[in-house]
PDB file of C-alpha atoms and ligand atoms in Angstrom:
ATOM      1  CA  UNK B 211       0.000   0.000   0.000  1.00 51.00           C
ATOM      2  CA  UNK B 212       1.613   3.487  -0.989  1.00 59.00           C
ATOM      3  CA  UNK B 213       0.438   6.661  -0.182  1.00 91.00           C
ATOM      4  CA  UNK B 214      -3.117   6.852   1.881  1.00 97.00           C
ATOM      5  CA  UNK B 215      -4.992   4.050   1.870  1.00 98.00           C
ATOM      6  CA  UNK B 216      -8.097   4.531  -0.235  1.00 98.00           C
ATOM      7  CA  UNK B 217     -11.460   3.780   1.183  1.00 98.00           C
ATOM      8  CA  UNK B 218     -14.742   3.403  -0.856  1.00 98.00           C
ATOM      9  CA  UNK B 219     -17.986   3.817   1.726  1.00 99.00           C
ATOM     10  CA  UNK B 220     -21.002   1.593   1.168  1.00 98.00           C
ATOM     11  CA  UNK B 221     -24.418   2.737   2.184  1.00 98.00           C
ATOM     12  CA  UNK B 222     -28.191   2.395   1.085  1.00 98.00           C
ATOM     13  CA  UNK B 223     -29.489   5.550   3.405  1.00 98.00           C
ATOM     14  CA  UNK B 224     -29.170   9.052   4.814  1.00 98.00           C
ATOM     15  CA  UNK B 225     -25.493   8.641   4.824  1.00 98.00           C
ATOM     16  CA  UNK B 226     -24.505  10.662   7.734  1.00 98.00           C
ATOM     17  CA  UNK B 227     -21.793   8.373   8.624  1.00 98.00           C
ATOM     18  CA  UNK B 228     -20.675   8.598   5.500  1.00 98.00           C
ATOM     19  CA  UNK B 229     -20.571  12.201   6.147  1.00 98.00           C
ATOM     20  CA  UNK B 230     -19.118  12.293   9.455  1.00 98.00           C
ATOM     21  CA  UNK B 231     -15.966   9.873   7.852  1.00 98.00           C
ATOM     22  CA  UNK B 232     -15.548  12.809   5.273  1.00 98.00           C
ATOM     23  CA  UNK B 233     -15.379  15.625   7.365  1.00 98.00           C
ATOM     24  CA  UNK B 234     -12.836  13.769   9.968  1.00 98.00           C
ATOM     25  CA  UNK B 235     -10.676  13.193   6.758  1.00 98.00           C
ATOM     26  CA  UNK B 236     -10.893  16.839   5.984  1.00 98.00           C
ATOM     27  CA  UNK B 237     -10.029  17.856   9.696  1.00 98.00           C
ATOM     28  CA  UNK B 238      -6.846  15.440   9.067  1.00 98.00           C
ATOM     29  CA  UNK B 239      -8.187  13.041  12.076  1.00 98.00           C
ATOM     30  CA  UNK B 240      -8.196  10.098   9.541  1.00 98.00           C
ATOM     31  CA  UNK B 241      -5.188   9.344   7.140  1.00 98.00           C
ATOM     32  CA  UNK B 242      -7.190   7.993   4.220  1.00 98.00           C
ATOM     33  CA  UNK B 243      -8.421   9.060   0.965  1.00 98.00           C
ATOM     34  CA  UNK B 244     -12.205   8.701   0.391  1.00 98.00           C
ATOM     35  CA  UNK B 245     -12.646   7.694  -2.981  1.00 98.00           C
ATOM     36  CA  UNK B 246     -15.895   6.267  -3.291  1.00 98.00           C
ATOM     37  CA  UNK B 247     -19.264   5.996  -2.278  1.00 98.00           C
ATOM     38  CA  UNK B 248     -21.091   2.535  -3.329  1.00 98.00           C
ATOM     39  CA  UNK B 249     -24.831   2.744  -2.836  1.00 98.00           C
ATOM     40  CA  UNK B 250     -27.616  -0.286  -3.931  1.00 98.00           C
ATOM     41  CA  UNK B 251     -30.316   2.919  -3.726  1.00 98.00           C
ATOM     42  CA  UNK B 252     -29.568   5.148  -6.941  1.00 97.00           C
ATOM     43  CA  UNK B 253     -31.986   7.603  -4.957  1.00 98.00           C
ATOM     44  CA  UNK B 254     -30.357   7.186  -1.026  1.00 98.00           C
ATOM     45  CA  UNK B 255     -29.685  10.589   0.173  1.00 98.00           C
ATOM     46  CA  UNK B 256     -26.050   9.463   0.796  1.00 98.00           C
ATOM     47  CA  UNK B 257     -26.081  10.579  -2.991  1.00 98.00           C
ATOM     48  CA  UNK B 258     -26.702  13.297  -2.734  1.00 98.00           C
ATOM     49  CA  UNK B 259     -24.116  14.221   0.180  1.00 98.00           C
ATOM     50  CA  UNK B 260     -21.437  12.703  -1.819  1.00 98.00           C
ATOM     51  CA  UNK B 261     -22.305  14.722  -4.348  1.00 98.00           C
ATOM     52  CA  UNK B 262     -22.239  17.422  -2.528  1.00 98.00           C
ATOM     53  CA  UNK B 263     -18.724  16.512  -1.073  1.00 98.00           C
ATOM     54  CA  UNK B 264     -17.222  15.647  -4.219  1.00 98.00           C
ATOM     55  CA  UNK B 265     -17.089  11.952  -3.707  1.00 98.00           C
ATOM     56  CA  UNK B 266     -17.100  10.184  -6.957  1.00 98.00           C
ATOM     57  CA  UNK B 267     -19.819   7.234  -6.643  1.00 98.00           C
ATOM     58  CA  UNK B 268     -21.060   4.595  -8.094  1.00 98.00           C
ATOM     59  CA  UNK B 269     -24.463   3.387  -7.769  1.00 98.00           C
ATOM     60  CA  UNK B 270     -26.287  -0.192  -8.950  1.00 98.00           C
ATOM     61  CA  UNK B 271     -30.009  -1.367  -8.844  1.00 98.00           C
ATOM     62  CA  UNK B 272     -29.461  -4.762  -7.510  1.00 98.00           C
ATOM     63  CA  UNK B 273     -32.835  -6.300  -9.344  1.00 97.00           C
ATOM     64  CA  UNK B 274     -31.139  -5.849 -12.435  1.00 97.00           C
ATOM     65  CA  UNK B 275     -28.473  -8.158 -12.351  1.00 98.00           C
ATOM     66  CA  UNK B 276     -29.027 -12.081 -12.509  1.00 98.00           C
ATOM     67  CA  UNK B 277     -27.479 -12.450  -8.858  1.00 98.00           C
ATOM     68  CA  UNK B 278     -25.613 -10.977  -6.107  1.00 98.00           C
ATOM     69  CA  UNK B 279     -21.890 -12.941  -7.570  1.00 98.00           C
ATOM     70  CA  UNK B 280     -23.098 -10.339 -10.725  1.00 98.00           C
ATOM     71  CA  UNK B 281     -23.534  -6.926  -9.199  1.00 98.00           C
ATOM     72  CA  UNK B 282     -20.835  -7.631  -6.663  1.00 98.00           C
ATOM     73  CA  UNK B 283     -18.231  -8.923  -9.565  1.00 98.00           C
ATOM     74  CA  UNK B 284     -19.038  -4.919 -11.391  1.00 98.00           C
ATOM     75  CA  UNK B 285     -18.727  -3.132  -7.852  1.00 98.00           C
ATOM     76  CA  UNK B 286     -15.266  -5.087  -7.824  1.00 98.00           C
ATOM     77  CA  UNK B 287     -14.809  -3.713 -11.027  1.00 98.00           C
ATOM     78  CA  UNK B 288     -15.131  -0.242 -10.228  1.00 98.00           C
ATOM     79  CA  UNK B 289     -12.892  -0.724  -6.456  1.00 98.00           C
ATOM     80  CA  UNK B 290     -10.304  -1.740  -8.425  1.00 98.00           C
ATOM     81  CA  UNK B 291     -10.469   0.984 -10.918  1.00 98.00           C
ATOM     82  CA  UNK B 292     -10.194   3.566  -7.765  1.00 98.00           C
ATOM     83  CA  UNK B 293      -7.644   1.606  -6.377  1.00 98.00           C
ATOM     84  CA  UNK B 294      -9.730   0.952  -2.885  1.00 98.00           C
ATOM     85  CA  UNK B 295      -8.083  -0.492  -0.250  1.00 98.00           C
ATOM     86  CA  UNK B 296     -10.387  -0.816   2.627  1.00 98.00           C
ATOM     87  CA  UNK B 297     -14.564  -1.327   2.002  1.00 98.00           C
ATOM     88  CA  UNK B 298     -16.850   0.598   4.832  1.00 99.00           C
ATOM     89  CA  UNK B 299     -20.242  -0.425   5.430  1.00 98.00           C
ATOM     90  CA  UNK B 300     -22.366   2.570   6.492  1.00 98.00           C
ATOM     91  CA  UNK B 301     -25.825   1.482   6.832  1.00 98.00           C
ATOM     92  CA  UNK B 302     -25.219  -0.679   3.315  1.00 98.00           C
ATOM     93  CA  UNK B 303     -28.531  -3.115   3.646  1.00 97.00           C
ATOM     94  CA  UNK B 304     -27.112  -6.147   2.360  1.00 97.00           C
ATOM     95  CA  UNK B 305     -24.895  -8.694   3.166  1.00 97.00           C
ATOM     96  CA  UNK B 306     -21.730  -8.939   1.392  1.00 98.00           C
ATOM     97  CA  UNK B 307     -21.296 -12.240  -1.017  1.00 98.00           C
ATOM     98  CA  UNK B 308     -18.245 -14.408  -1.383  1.00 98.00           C
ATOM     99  CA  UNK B 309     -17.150 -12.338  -4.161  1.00 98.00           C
ATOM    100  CA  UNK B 310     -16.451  -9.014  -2.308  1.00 98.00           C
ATOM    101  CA  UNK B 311     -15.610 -11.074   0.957  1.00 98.00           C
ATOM    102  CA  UNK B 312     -12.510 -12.907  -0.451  1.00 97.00           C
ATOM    103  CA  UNK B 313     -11.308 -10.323  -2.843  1.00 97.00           C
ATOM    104  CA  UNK B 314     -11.327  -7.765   0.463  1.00 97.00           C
ATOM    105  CA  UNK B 315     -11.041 -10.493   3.199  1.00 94.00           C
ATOM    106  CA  UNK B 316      -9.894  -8.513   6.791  1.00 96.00           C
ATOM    107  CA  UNK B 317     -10.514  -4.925   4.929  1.00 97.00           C
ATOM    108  CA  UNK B 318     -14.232  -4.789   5.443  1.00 98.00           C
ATOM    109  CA  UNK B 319     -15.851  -3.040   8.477  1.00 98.00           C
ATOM    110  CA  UNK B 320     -18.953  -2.367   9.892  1.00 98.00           C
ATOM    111  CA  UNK B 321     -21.015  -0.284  12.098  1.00 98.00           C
ATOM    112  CA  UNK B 322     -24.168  -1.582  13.672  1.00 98.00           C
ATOM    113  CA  UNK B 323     -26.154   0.627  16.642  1.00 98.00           C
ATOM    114  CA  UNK B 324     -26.554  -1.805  19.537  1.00 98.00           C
ATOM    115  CA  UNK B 325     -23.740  -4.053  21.594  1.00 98.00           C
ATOM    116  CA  UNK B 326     -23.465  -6.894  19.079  1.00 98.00           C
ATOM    117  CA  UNK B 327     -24.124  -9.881  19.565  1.00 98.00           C
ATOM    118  CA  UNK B 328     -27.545  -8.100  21.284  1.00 98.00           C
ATOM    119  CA  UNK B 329     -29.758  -7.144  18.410  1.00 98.00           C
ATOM    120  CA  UNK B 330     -27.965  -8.271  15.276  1.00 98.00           C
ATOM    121  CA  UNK B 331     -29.861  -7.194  11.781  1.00 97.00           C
ATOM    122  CA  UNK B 332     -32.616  -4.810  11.437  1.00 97.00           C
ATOM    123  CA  UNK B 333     -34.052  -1.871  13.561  1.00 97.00           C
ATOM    124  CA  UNK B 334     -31.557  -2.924  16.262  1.00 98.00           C
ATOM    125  CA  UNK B 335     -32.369   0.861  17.344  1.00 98.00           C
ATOM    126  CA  UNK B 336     -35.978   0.032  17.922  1.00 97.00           C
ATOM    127  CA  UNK B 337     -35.169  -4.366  19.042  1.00 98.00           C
ATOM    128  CA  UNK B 338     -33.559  -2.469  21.837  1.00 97.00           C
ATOM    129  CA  UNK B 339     -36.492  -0.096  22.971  1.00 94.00           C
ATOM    130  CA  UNK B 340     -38.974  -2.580  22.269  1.00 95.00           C
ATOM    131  CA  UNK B 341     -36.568  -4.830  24.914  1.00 97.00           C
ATOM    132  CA  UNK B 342     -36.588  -2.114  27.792  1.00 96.00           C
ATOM    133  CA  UNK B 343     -32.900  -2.808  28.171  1.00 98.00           C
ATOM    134  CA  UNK B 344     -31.134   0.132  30.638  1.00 98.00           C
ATOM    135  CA  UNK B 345     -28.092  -0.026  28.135  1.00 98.00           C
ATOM    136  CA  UNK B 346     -27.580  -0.375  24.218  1.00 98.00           C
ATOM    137  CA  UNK B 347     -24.377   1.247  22.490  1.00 98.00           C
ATOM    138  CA  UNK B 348     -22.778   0.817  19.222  1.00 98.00           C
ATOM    139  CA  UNK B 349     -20.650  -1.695  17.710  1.00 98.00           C
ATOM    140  CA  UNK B 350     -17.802  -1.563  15.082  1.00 98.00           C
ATOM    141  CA  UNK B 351     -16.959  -5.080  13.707  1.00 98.00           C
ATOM    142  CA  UNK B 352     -14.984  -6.643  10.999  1.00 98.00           C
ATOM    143  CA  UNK B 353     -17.474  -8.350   8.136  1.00 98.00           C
ATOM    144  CA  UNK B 354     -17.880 -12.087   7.566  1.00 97.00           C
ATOM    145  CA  UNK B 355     -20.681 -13.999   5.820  1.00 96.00           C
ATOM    146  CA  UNK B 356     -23.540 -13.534   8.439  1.00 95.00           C
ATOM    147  CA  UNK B 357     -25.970 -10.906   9.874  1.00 96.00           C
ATOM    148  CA  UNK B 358     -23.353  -8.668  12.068  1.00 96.00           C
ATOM    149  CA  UNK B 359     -21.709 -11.641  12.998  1.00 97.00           C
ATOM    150  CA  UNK B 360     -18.009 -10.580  12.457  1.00 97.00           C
ATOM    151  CA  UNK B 361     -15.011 -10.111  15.050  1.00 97.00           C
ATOM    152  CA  UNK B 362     -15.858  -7.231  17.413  1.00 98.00           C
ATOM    153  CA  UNK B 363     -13.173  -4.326  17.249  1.00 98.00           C
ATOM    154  CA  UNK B 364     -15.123  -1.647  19.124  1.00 98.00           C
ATOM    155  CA  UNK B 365     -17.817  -0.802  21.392  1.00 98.00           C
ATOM    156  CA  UNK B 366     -19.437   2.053  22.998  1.00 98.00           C
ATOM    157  CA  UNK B 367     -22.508   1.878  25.382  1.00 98.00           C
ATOM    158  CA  UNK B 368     -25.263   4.657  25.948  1.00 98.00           C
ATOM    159  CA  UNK B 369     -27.584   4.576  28.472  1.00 98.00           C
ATOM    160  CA  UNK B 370     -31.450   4.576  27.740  1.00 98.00           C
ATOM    161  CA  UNK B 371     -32.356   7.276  29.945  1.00 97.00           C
ATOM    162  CA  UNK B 372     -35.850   6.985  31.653  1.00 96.00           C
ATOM    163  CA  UNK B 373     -39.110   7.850  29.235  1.00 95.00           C
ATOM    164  CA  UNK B 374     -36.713   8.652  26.330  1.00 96.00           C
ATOM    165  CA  UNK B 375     -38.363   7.906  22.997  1.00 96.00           C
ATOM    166  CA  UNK B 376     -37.071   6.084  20.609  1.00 96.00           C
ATOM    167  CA  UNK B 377     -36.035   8.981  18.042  1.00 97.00           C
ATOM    168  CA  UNK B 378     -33.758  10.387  20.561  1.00 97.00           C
ATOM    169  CA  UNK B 379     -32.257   7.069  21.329  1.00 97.00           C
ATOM    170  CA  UNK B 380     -31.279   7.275  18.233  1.00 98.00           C
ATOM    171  CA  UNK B 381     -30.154  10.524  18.018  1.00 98.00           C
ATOM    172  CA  UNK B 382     -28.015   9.919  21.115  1.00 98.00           C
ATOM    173  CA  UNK B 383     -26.870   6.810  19.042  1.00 98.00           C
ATOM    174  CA  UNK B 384     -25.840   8.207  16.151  1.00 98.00           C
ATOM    175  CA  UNK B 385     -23.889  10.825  17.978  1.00 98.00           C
ATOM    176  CA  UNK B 386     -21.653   7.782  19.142  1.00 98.00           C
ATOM    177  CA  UNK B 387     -21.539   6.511  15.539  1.00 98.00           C
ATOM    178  CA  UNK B 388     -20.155   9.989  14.055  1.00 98.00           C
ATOM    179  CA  UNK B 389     -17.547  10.380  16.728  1.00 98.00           C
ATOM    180  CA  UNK B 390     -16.221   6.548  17.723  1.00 98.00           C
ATOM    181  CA  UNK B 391     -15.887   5.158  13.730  1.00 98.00           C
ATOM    182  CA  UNK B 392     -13.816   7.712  12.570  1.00 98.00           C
ATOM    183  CA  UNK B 393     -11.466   6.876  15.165  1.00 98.00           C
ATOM    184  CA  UNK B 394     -12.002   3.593  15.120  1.00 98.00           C
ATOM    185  CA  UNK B 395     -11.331   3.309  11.218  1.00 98.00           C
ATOM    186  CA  UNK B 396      -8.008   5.522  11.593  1.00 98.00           C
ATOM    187  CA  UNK B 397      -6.778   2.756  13.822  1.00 97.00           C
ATOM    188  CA  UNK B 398      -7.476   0.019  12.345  1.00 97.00           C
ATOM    189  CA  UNK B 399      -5.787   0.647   8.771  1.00 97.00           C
ATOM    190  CA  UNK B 400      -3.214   1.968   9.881  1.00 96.00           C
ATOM    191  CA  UNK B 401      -2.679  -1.511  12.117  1.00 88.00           C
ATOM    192  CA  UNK B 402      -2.846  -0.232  15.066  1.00 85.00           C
ATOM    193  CA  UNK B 403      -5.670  -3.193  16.249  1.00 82.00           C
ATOM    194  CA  UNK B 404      -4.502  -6.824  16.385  1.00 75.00           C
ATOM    195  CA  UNK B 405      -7.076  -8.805  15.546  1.00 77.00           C
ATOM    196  CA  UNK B 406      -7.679 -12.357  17.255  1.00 72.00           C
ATOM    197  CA  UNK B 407      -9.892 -12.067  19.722  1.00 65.00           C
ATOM    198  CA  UNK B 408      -9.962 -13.348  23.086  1.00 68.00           C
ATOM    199  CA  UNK B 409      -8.638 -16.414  24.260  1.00 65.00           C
ATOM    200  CA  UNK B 410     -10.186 -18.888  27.418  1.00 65.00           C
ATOM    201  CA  UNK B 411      -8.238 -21.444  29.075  1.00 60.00           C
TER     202      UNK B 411
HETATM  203  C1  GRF S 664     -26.395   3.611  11.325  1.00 54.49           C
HETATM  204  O1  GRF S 664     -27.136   3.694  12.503  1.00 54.49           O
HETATM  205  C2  GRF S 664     -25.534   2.382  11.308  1.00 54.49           C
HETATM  206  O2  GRF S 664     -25.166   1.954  12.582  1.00 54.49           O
HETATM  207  C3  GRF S 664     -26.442   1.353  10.680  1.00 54.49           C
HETATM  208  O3  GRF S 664     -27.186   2.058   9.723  1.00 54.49           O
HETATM  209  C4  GRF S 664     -27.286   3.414  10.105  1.00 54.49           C
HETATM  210  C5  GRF S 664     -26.855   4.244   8.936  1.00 54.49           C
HETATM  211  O4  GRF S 664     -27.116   5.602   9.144  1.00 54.49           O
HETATM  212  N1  GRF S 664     -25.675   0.255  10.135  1.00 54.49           N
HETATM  213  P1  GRF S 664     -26.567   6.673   8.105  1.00 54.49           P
HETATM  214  O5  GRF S 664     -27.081   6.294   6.722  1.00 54.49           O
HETATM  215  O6  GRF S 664     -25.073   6.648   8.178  1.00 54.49           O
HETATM  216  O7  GRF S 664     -27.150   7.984   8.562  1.00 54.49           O
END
């Protein structure tokens, strides 16, 4: 790897993580070039903050193609053309196939609002309100095959604070979110997490 390393951002939605990982590049707090936004939703709002940003992008409508190895082999296409290093799921509504998985084994995070493994998939925002648990957080995770199932890297927990609703929780969430992957993502290309996990005797 010379130079920064290149990321490309994947997201279906609003995109504000995808957001908050620009602007920490532009403050300098993350060594990385952002070269890419990937989105499934031609239409996501993400779009249109790339856009805004300057972020080249490249976006796919997933019904089209005859299978996921199909879209996933022209994504590849296009990370390879921009030269990406690392693949960051931001709210990207799919599971990643084989054919991203292998070709970016170890260089594919995620970010998922709840302490993983509590609430894995969707609405984990609202799984955790509906649960009347006192604490929920947010999770950063390396990407395998299943349903937020990948090695844990980082974790932050927020309290549920009596009578809240829901829309704050997440508000309070997503605060975590913009703040703790940025930081977490600047560690972790430039090595500075081991990976392996725990060990029990
Ligand atoms: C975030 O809450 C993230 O944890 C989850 O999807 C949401 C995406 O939000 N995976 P945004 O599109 O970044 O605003």
């Amino acid at each position: 790897m010379s130079g920064k390393p290149r990321l490309a951002v994947f997201a279906s939605g609003t995109g504000s993580n995808y957001d908050a990982i620009f602007h920490a590049i532009e403050r300098n707090e993350v060594a990385a070039e952002l070269t890419l936004v990937v989105s499934d939703k031609p239409t996501a709002k993400v779009i249109d903050k790339a856009r805004n940003n300057g972020t080249p992008t490249f976006t796919f409508e997933p019904k089209v193609y005859p299978s996921k190895a199909a879209f996933e082999t022209e994504v590849m296409e296009h990370l390879h053309a921009a030269n990406i290093d690392w693949i960051i799921l931001a709210g990207y509504m799919r599971l990643i196939g084989p054919t991203l998985l292998h070709a970016y084994e170890g260089r594919i995070l995620n970010i998922h609002p709840s302490l993983l493994p509590a609430f894995p998939g969707l609405d984990a925002i609202g799984q955790a309100f509906q649960a009347g648990v006192k604490v929920t957080g947010v999770t950063i995770h390396y990407v395998d095959e299943g349903m937020d199932t990948g090695e844990i890297i980082a974790q932050e927990a927020v309290n549920v604070q009596p009578g809240i609703n829901k829309e704050n929780l997440q508000k309070q969430i997503q605060t975590v979110e913009h703040r703790l992957y940025p930081a977490v993502i600047e560690r972790v290309i430039h090595n500075e997490y081991s990976r392996g996990g725990n060990t029990t005797t």
